mmCIF file with all atom_site columns, C-alpha atoms in Angstrom:
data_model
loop_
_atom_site.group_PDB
_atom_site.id
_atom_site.type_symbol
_atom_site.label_atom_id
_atom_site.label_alt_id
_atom_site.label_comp_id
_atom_site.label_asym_id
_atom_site.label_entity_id
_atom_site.label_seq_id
_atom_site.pdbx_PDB_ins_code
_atom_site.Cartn_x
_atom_site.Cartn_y
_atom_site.Cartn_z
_atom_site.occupancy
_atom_site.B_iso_or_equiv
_atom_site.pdbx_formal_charge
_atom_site.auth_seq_id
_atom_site.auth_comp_id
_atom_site.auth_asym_id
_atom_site.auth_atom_id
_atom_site.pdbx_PDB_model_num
ATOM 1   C CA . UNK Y 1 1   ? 5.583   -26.410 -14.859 1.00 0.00 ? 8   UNK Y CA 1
ATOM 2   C CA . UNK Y 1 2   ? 2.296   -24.568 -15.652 1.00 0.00 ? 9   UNK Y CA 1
ATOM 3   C CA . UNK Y 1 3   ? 0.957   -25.665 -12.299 1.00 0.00 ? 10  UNK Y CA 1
ATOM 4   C CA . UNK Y 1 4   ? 4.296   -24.548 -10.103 1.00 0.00 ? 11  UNK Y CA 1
ATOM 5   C CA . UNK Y 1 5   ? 4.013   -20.920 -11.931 1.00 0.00 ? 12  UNK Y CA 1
ATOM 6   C CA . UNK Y 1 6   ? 0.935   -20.582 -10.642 1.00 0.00 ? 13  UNK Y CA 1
ATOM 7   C CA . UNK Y 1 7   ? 1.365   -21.440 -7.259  1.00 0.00 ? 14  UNK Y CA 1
ATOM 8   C CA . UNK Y 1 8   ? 4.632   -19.137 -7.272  1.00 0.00 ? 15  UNK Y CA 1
ATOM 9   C CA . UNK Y 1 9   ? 1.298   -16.302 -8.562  1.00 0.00 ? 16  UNK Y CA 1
ATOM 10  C CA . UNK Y 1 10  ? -1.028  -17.129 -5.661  1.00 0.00 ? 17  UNK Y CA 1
ATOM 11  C CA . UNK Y 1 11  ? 2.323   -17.266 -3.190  1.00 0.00 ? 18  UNK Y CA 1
ATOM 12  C CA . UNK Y 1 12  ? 3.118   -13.284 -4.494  1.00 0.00 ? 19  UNK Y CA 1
ATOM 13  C CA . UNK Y 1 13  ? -0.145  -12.479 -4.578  1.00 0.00 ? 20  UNK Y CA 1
ATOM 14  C CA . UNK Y 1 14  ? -0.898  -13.458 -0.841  1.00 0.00 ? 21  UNK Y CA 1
ATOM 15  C CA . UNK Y 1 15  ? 2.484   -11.912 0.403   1.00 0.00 ? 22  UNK Y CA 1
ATOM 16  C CA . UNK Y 1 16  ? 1.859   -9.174  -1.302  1.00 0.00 ? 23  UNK Y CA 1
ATOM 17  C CA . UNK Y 1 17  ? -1.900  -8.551  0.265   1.00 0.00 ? 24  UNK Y CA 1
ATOM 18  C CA . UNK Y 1 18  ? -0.248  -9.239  3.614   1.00 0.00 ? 25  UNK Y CA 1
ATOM 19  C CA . UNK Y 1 19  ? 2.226   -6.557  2.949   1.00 0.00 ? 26  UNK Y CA 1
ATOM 20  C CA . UNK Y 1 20  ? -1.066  -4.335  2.360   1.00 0.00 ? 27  UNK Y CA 1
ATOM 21  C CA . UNK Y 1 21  ? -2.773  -5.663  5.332   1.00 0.00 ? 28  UNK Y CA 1
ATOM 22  C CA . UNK Y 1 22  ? 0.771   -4.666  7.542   1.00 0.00 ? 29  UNK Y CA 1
ATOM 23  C CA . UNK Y 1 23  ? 1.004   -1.173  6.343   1.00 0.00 ? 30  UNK Y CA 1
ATOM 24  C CA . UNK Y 1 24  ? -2.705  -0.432  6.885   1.00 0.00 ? 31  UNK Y CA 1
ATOM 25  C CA . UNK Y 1 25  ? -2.235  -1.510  10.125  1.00 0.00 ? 32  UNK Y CA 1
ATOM 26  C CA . UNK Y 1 26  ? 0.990   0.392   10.661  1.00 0.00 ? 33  UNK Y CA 1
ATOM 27  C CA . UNK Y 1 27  ? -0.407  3.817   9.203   1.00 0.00 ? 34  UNK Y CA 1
ATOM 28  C CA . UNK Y 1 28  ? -3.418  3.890   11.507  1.00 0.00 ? 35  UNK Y CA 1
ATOM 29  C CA . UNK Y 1 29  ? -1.504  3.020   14.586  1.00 0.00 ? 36  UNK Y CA 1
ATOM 30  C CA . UNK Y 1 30  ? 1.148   5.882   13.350  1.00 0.00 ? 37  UNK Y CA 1
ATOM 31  C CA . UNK Y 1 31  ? -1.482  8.207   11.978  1.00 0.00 ? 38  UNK Y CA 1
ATOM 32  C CA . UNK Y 1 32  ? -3.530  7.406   15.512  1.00 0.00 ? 39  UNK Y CA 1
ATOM 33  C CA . UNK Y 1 33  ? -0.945  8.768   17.098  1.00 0.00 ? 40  UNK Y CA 1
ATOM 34  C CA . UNK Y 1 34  ? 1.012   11.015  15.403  1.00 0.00 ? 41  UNK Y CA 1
ATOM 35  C CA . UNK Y 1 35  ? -1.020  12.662  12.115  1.00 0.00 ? 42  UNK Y CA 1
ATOM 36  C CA . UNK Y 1 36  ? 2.258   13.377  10.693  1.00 0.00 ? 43  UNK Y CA 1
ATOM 37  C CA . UNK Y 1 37  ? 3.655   10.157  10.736  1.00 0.00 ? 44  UNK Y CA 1
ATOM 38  C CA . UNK Y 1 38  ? 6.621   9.725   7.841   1.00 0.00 ? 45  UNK Y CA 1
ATOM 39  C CA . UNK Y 1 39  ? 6.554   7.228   5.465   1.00 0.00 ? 46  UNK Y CA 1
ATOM 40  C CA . UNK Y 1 40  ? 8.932   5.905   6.476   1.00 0.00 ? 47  UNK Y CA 1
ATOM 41  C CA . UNK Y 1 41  ? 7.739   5.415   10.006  1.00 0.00 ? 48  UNK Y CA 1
ATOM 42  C CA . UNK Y 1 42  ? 4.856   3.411   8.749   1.00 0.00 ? 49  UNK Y CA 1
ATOM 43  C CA . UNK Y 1 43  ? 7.821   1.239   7.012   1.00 0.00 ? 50  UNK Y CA 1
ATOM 44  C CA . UNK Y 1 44  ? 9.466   0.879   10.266  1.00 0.00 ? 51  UNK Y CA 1
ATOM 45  C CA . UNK Y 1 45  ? 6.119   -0.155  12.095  1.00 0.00 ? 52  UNK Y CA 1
ATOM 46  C CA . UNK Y 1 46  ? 4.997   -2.600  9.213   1.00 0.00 ? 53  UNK Y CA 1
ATOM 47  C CA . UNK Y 1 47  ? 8.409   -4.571  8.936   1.00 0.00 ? 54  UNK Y CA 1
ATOM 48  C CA . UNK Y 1 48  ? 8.608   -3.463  5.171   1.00 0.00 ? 55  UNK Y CA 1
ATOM 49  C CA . UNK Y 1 49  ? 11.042  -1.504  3.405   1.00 0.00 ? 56  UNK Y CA 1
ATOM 50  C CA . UNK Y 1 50  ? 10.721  1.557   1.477   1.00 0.00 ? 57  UNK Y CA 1
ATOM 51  C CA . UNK Y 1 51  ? 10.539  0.260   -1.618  1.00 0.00 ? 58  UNK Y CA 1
ATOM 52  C CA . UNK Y 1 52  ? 7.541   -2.346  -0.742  1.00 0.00 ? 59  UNK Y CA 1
ATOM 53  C CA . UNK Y 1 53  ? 5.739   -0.063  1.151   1.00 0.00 ? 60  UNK Y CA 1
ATOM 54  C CA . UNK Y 1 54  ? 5.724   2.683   -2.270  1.00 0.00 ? 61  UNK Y CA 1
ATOM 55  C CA . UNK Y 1 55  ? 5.064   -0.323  -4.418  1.00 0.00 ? 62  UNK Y CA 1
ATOM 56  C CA . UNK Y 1 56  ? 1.348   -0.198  -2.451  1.00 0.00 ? 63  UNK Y CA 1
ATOM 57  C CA . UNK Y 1 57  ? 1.031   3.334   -1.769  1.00 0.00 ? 64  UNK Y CA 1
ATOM 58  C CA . UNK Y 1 58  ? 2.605   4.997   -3.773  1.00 0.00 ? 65  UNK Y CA 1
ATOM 59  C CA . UNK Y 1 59  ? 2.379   8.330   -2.193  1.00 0.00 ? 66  UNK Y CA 1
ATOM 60  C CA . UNK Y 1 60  ? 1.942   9.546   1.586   1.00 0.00 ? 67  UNK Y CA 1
ATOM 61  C CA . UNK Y 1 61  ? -1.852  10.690  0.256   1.00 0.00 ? 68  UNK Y CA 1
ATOM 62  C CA . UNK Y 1 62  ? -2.698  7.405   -1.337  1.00 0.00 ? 69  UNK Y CA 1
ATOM 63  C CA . UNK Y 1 63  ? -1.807  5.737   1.856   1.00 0.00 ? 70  UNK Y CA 1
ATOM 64  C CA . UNK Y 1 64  ? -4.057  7.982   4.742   1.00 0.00 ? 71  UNK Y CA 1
ATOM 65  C CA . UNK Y 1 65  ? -6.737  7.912   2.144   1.00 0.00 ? 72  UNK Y CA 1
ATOM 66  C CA . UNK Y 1 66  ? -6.561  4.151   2.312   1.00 0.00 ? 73  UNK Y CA 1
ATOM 67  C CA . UNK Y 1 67  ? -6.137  3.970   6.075   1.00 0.00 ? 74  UNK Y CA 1
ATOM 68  C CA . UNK Y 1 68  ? -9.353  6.422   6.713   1.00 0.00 ? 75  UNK Y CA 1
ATOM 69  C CA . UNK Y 1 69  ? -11.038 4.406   4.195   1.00 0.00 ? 76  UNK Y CA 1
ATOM 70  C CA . UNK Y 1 70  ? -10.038 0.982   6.230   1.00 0.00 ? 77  UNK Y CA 1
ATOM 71  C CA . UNK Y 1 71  ? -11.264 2.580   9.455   1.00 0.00 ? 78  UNK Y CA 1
ATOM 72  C CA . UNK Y 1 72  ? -14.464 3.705   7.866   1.00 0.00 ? 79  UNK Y CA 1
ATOM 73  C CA . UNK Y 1 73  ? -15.128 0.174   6.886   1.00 0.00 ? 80  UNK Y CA 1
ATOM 74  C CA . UNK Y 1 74  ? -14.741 -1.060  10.235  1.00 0.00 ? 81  UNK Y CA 1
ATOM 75  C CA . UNK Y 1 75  ? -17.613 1.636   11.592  1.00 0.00 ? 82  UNK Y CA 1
ATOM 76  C CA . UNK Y 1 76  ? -19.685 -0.025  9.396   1.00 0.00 ? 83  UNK Y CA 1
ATOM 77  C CA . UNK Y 1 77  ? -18.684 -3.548  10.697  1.00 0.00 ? 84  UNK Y CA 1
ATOM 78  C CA . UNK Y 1 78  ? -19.454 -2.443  13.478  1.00 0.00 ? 85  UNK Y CA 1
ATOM 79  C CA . UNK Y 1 79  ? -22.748 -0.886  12.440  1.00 0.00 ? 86  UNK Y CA 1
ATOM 80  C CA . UNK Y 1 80  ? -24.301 -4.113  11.091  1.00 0.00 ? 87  UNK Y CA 1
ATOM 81  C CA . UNK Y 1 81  ? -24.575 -5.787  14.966  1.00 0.00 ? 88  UNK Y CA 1
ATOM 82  C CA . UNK Y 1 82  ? -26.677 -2.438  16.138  1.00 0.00 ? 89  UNK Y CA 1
ATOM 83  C CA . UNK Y 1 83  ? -30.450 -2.203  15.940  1.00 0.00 ? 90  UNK Y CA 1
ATOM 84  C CA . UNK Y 1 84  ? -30.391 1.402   14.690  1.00 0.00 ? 91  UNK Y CA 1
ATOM 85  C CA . UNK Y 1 85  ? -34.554 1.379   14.931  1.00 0.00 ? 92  UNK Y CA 1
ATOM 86  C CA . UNK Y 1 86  ? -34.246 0.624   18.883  1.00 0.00 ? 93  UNK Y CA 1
ATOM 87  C CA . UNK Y 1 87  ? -35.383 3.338   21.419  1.00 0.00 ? 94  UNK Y CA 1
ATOM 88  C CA . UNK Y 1 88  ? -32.565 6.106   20.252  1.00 0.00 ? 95  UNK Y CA 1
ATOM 89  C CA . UNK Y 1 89  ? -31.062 6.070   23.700  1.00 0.00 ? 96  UNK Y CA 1
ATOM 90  C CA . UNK Y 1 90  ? -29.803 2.320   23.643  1.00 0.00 ? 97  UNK Y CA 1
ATOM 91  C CA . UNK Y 1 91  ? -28.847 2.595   19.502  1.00 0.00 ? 98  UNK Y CA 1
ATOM 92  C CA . UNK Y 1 92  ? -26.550 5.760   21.308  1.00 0.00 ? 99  UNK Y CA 1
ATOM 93  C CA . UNK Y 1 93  ? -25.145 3.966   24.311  1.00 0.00 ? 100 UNK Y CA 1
ATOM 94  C CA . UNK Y 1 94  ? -24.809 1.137   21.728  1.00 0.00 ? 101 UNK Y CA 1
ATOM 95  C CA . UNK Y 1 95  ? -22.647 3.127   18.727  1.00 0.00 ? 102 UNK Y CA 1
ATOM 96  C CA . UNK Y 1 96  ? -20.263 4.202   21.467  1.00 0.00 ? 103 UNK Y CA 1
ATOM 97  C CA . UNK Y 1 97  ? -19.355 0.971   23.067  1.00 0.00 ? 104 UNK Y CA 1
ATOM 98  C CA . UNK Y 1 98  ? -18.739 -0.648  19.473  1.00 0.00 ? 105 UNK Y CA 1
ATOM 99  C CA . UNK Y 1 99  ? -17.264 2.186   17.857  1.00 0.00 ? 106 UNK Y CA 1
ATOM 100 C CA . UNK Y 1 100 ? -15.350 4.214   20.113  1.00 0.00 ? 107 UNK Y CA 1
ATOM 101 C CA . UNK Y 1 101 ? -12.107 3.161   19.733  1.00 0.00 ? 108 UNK Y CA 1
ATOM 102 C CA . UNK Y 1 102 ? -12.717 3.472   16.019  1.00 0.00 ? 109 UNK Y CA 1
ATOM 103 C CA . UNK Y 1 103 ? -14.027 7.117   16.052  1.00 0.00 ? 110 UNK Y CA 1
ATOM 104 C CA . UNK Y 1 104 ? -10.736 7.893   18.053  1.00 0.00 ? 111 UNK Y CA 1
ATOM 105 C CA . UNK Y 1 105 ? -8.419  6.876   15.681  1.00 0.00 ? 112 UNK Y CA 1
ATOM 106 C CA . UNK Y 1 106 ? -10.224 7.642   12.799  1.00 0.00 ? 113 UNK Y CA 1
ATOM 107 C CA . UNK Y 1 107 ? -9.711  11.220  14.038  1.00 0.00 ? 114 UNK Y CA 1
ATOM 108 C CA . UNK Y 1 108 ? -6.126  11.130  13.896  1.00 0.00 ? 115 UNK Y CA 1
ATOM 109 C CA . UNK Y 1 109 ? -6.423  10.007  10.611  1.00 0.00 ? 116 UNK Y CA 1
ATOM 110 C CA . UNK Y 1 110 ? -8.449  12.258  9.291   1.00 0.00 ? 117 UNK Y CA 1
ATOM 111 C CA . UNK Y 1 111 ? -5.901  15.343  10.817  1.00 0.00 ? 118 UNK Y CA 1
ATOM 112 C CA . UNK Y 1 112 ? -4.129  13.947  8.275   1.00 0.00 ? 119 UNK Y CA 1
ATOM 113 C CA . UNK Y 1 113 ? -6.482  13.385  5.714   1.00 0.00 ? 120 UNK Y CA 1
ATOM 114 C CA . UNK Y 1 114 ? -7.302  17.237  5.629   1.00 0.00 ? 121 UNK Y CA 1
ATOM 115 C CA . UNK Y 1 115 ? -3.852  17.997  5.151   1.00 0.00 ? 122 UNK Y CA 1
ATOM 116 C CA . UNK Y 1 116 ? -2.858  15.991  2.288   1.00 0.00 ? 123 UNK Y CA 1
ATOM 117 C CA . UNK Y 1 117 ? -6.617  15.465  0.549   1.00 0.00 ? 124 UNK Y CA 1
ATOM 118 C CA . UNK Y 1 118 ? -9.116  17.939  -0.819  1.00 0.00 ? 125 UNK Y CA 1
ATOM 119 C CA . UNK Y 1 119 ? -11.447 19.060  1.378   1.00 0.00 ? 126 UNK Y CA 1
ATOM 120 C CA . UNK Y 1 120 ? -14.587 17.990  -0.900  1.00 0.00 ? 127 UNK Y CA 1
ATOM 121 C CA . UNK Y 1 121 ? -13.135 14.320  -0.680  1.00 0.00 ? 128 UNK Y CA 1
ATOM 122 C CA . UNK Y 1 122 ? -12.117 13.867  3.152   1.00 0.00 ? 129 UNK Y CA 1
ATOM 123 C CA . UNK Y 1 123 ? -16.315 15.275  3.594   1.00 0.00 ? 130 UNK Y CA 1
ATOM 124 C CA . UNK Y 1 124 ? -17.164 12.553  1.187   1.00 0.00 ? 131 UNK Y CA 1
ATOM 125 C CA . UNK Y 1 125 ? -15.813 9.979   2.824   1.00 0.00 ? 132 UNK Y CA 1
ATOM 126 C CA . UNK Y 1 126 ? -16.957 11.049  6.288   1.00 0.00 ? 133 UNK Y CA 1
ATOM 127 C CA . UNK Y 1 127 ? -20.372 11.873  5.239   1.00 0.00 ? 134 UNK Y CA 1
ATOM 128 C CA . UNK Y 1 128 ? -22.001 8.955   5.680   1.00 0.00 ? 135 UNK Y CA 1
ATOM 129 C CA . UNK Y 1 129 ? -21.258 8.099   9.668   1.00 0.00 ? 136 UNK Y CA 1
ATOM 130 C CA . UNK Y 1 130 ? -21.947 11.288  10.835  1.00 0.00 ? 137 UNK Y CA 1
ATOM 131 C CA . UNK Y 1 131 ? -25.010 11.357  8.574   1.00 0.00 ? 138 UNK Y CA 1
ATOM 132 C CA . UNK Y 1 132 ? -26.224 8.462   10.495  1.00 0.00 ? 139 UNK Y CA 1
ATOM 133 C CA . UNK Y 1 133 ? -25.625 9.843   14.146  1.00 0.00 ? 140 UNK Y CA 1
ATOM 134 C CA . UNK Y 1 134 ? -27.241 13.334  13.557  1.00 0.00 ? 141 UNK Y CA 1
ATOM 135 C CA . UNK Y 1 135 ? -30.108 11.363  11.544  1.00 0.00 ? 142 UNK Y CA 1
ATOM 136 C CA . UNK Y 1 136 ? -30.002 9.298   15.004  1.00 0.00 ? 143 UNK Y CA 1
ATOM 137 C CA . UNK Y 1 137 ? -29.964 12.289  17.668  1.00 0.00 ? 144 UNK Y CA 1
ATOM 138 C CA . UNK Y 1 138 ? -32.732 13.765  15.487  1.00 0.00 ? 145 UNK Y CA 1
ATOM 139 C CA . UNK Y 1 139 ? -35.175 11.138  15.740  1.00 0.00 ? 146 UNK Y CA 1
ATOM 140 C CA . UNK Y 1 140 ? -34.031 10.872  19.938  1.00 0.00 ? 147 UNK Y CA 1
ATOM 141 C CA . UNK Y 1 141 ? -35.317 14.609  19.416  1.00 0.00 ? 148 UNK Y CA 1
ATOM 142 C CA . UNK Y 1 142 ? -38.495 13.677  17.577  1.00 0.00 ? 149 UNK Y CA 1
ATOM 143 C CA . UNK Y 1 143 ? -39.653 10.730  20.002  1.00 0.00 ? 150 UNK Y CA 1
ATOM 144 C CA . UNK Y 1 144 ? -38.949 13.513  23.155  1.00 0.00 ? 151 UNK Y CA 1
ATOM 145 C CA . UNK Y 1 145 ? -35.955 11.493  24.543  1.00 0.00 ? 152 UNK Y CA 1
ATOM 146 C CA . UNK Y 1 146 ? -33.395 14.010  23.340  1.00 0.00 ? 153 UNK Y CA 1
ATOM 147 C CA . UNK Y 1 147 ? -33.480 17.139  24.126  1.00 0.00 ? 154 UNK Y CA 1
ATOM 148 C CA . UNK Y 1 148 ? -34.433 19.912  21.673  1.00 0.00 ? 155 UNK Y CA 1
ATOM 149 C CA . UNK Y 1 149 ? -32.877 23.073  22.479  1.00 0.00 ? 156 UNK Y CA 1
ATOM 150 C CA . UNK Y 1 150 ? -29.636 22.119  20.956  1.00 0.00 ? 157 UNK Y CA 1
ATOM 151 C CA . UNK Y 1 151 ? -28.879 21.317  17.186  1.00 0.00 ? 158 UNK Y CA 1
ATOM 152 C CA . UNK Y 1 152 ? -28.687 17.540  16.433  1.00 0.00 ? 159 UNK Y CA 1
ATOM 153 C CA . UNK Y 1 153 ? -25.084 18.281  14.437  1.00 0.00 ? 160 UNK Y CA 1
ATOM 154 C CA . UNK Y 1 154 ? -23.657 20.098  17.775  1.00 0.00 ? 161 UNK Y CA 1
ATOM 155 C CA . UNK Y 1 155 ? -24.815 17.099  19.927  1.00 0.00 ? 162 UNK Y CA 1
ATOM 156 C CA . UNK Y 1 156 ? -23.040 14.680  17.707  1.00 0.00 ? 163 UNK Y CA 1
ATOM 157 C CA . UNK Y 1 157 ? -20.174 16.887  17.624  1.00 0.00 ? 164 UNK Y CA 1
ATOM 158 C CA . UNK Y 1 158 ? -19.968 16.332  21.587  1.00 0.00 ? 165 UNK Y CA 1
ATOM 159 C CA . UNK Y 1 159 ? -20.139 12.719  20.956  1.00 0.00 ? 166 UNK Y CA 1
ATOM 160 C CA . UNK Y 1 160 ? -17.345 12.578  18.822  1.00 0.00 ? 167 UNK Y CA 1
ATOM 161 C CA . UNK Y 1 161 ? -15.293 15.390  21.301  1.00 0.00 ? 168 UNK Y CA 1
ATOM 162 C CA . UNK Y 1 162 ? -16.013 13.050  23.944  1.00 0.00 ? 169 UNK Y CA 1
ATOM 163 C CA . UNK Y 1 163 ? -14.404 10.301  22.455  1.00 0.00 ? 170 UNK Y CA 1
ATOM 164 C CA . UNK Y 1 164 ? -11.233 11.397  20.869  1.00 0.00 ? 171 UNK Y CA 1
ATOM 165 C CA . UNK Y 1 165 ? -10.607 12.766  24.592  1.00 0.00 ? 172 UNK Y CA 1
ATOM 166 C CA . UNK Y 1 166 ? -11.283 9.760   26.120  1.00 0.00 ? 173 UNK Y CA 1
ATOM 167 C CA . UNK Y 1 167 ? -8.824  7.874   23.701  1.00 0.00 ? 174 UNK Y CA 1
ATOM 168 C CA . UNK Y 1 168 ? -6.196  10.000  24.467  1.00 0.00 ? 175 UNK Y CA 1
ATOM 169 C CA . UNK Y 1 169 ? -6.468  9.842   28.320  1.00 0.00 ? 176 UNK Y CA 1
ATOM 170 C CA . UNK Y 1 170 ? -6.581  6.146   27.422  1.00 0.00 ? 177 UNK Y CA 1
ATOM 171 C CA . UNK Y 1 171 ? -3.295  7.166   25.236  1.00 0.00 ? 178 UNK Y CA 1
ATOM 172 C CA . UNK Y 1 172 ? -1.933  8.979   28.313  1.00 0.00 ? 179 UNK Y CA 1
ATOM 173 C CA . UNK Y 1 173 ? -2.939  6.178   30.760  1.00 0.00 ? 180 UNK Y CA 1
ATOM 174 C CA . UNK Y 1 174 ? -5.135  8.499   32.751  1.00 0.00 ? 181 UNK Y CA 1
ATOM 175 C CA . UNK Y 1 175 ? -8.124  6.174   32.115  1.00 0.00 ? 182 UNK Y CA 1
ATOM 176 C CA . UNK Y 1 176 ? -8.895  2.473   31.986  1.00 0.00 ? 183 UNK Y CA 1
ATOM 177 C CA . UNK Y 1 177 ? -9.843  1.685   28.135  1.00 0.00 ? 184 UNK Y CA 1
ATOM 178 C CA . UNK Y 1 178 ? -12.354 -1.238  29.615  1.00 0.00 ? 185 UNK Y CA 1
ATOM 179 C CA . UNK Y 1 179 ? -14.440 2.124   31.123  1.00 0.00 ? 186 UNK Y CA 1
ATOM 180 C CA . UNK Y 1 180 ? -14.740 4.224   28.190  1.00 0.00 ? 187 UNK Y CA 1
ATOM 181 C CA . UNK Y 1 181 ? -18.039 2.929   27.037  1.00 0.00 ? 188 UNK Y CA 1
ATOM 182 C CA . UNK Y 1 182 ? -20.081 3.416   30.119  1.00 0.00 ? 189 UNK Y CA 1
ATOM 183 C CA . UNK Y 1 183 ? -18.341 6.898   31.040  1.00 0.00 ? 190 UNK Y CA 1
ATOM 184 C CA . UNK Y 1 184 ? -19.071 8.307   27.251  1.00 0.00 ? 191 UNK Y CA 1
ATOM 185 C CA . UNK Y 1 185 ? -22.697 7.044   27.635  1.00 0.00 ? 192 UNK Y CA 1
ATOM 186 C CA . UNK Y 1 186 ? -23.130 8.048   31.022  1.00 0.00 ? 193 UNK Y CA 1
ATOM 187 C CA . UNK Y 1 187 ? -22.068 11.887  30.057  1.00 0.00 ? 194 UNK Y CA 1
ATOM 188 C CA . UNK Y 1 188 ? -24.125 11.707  26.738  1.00 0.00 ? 195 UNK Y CA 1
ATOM 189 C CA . UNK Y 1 189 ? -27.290 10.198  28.777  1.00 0.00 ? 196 UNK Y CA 1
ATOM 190 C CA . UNK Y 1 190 ? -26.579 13.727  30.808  1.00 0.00 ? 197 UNK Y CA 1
ATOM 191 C CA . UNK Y 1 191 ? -25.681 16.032  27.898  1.00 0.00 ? 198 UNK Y CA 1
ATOM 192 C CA . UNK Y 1 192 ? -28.999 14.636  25.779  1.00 0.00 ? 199 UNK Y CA 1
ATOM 193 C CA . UNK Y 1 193 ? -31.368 14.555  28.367  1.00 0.00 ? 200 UNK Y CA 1
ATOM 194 C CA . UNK Y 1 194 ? -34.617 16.655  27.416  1.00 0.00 ? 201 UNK Y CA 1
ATOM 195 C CA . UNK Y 1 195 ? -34.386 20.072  29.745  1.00 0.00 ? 202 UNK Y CA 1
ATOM 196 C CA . UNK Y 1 196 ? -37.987 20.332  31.614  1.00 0.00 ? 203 UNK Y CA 1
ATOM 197 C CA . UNK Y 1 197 ? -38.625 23.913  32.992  1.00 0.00 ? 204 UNK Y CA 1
#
């Protein structure tokens, strides 16, 4: 009896993570999309009702913190396969072919992050990756293979410009998602460049 109890536990226990694991994925295709996404949209996109999906999240806030928080993790996934000491230009080139995608959505996301979260926390949370690029671009500046007339933070600004427009031409079907890595670098390689006179 004991034993059949506690494989009922387990049984709610993994339905309910995979519950989780649906509605994360629903909110940051929704919020990727649309930053005002209902509730229950993300319902509809998950296959869960209402009820389920407030049992997890039990507020539109709780839920795009958790969803920017899940795409965050991924950047660092993503991070871990990268030799960030490599010449700067490569670790660049590099960050947007893995991360891309990921930097896209995670834009979306955020749109609604800053509307629903304090603004000290939604800086919090993105702190760290854009921390790393600028801390990136600067050393490319250092070693002479970025250019130096610009500010590292307005460089990595263009990065991230360039690709939440390339994920919505992608979005739009104006652009083939297989070239979005080698047109982003291609236009960074040119907006980076060091300026000779």
């Amino acid at each position: 009896m004991a034993s059949t109890q506690a494989q009922r536990t387990r049984s709610l226990r993994a339905d309910a993570q995979q519950n989780v694991e649906r509605i994360l994925e629903a909110a940051i295709s929704c919020l990727g999309t649309n930053p005002e996404a209902s509730m229950a949209e993300i319902a509809k996109a998950a296959g869960v009702g209402r009820v389920t999906l407030y049992g997890h999240f039990p507020s539109r806030e709780v839920l795009v913190e958790a969803a920017l928080t899940r795409l965050l993790e991924r950047g660092e996934e993503a991070l871990r396969g990268i030799e960030l000491t490599a010449d700067p230009r490569d670790v660049l080139a590099a960050l947007v072919e893995s991360s891309w995608l990921l930097t896209a959505q995670a834009g979306s996301v955020l749109v609604a992050a800053q509307a629903l979260l304090p603004p000290g926390r939604v800086h919090e949370m993105h702190a760290e990756p854009e921390r790393r690029l600028i801390e990136l671009i600067k050393r490319g500046q250092s070693e002479g293979v970025f250019r130096k007339d610009l500010p590292a933070s307005w460089l990595a600004n263009v990065v991230h410009y360039l690709m939440k427009g390339a994920a919505a031409d992608v979005s739009a079907g104006r652009l083939e998602r297989s070239a979005v890595p080698g047109l982003i670098a291609a236009t960074m390689d040119g907006v980076v460049q060091p300026r000779f006179t």
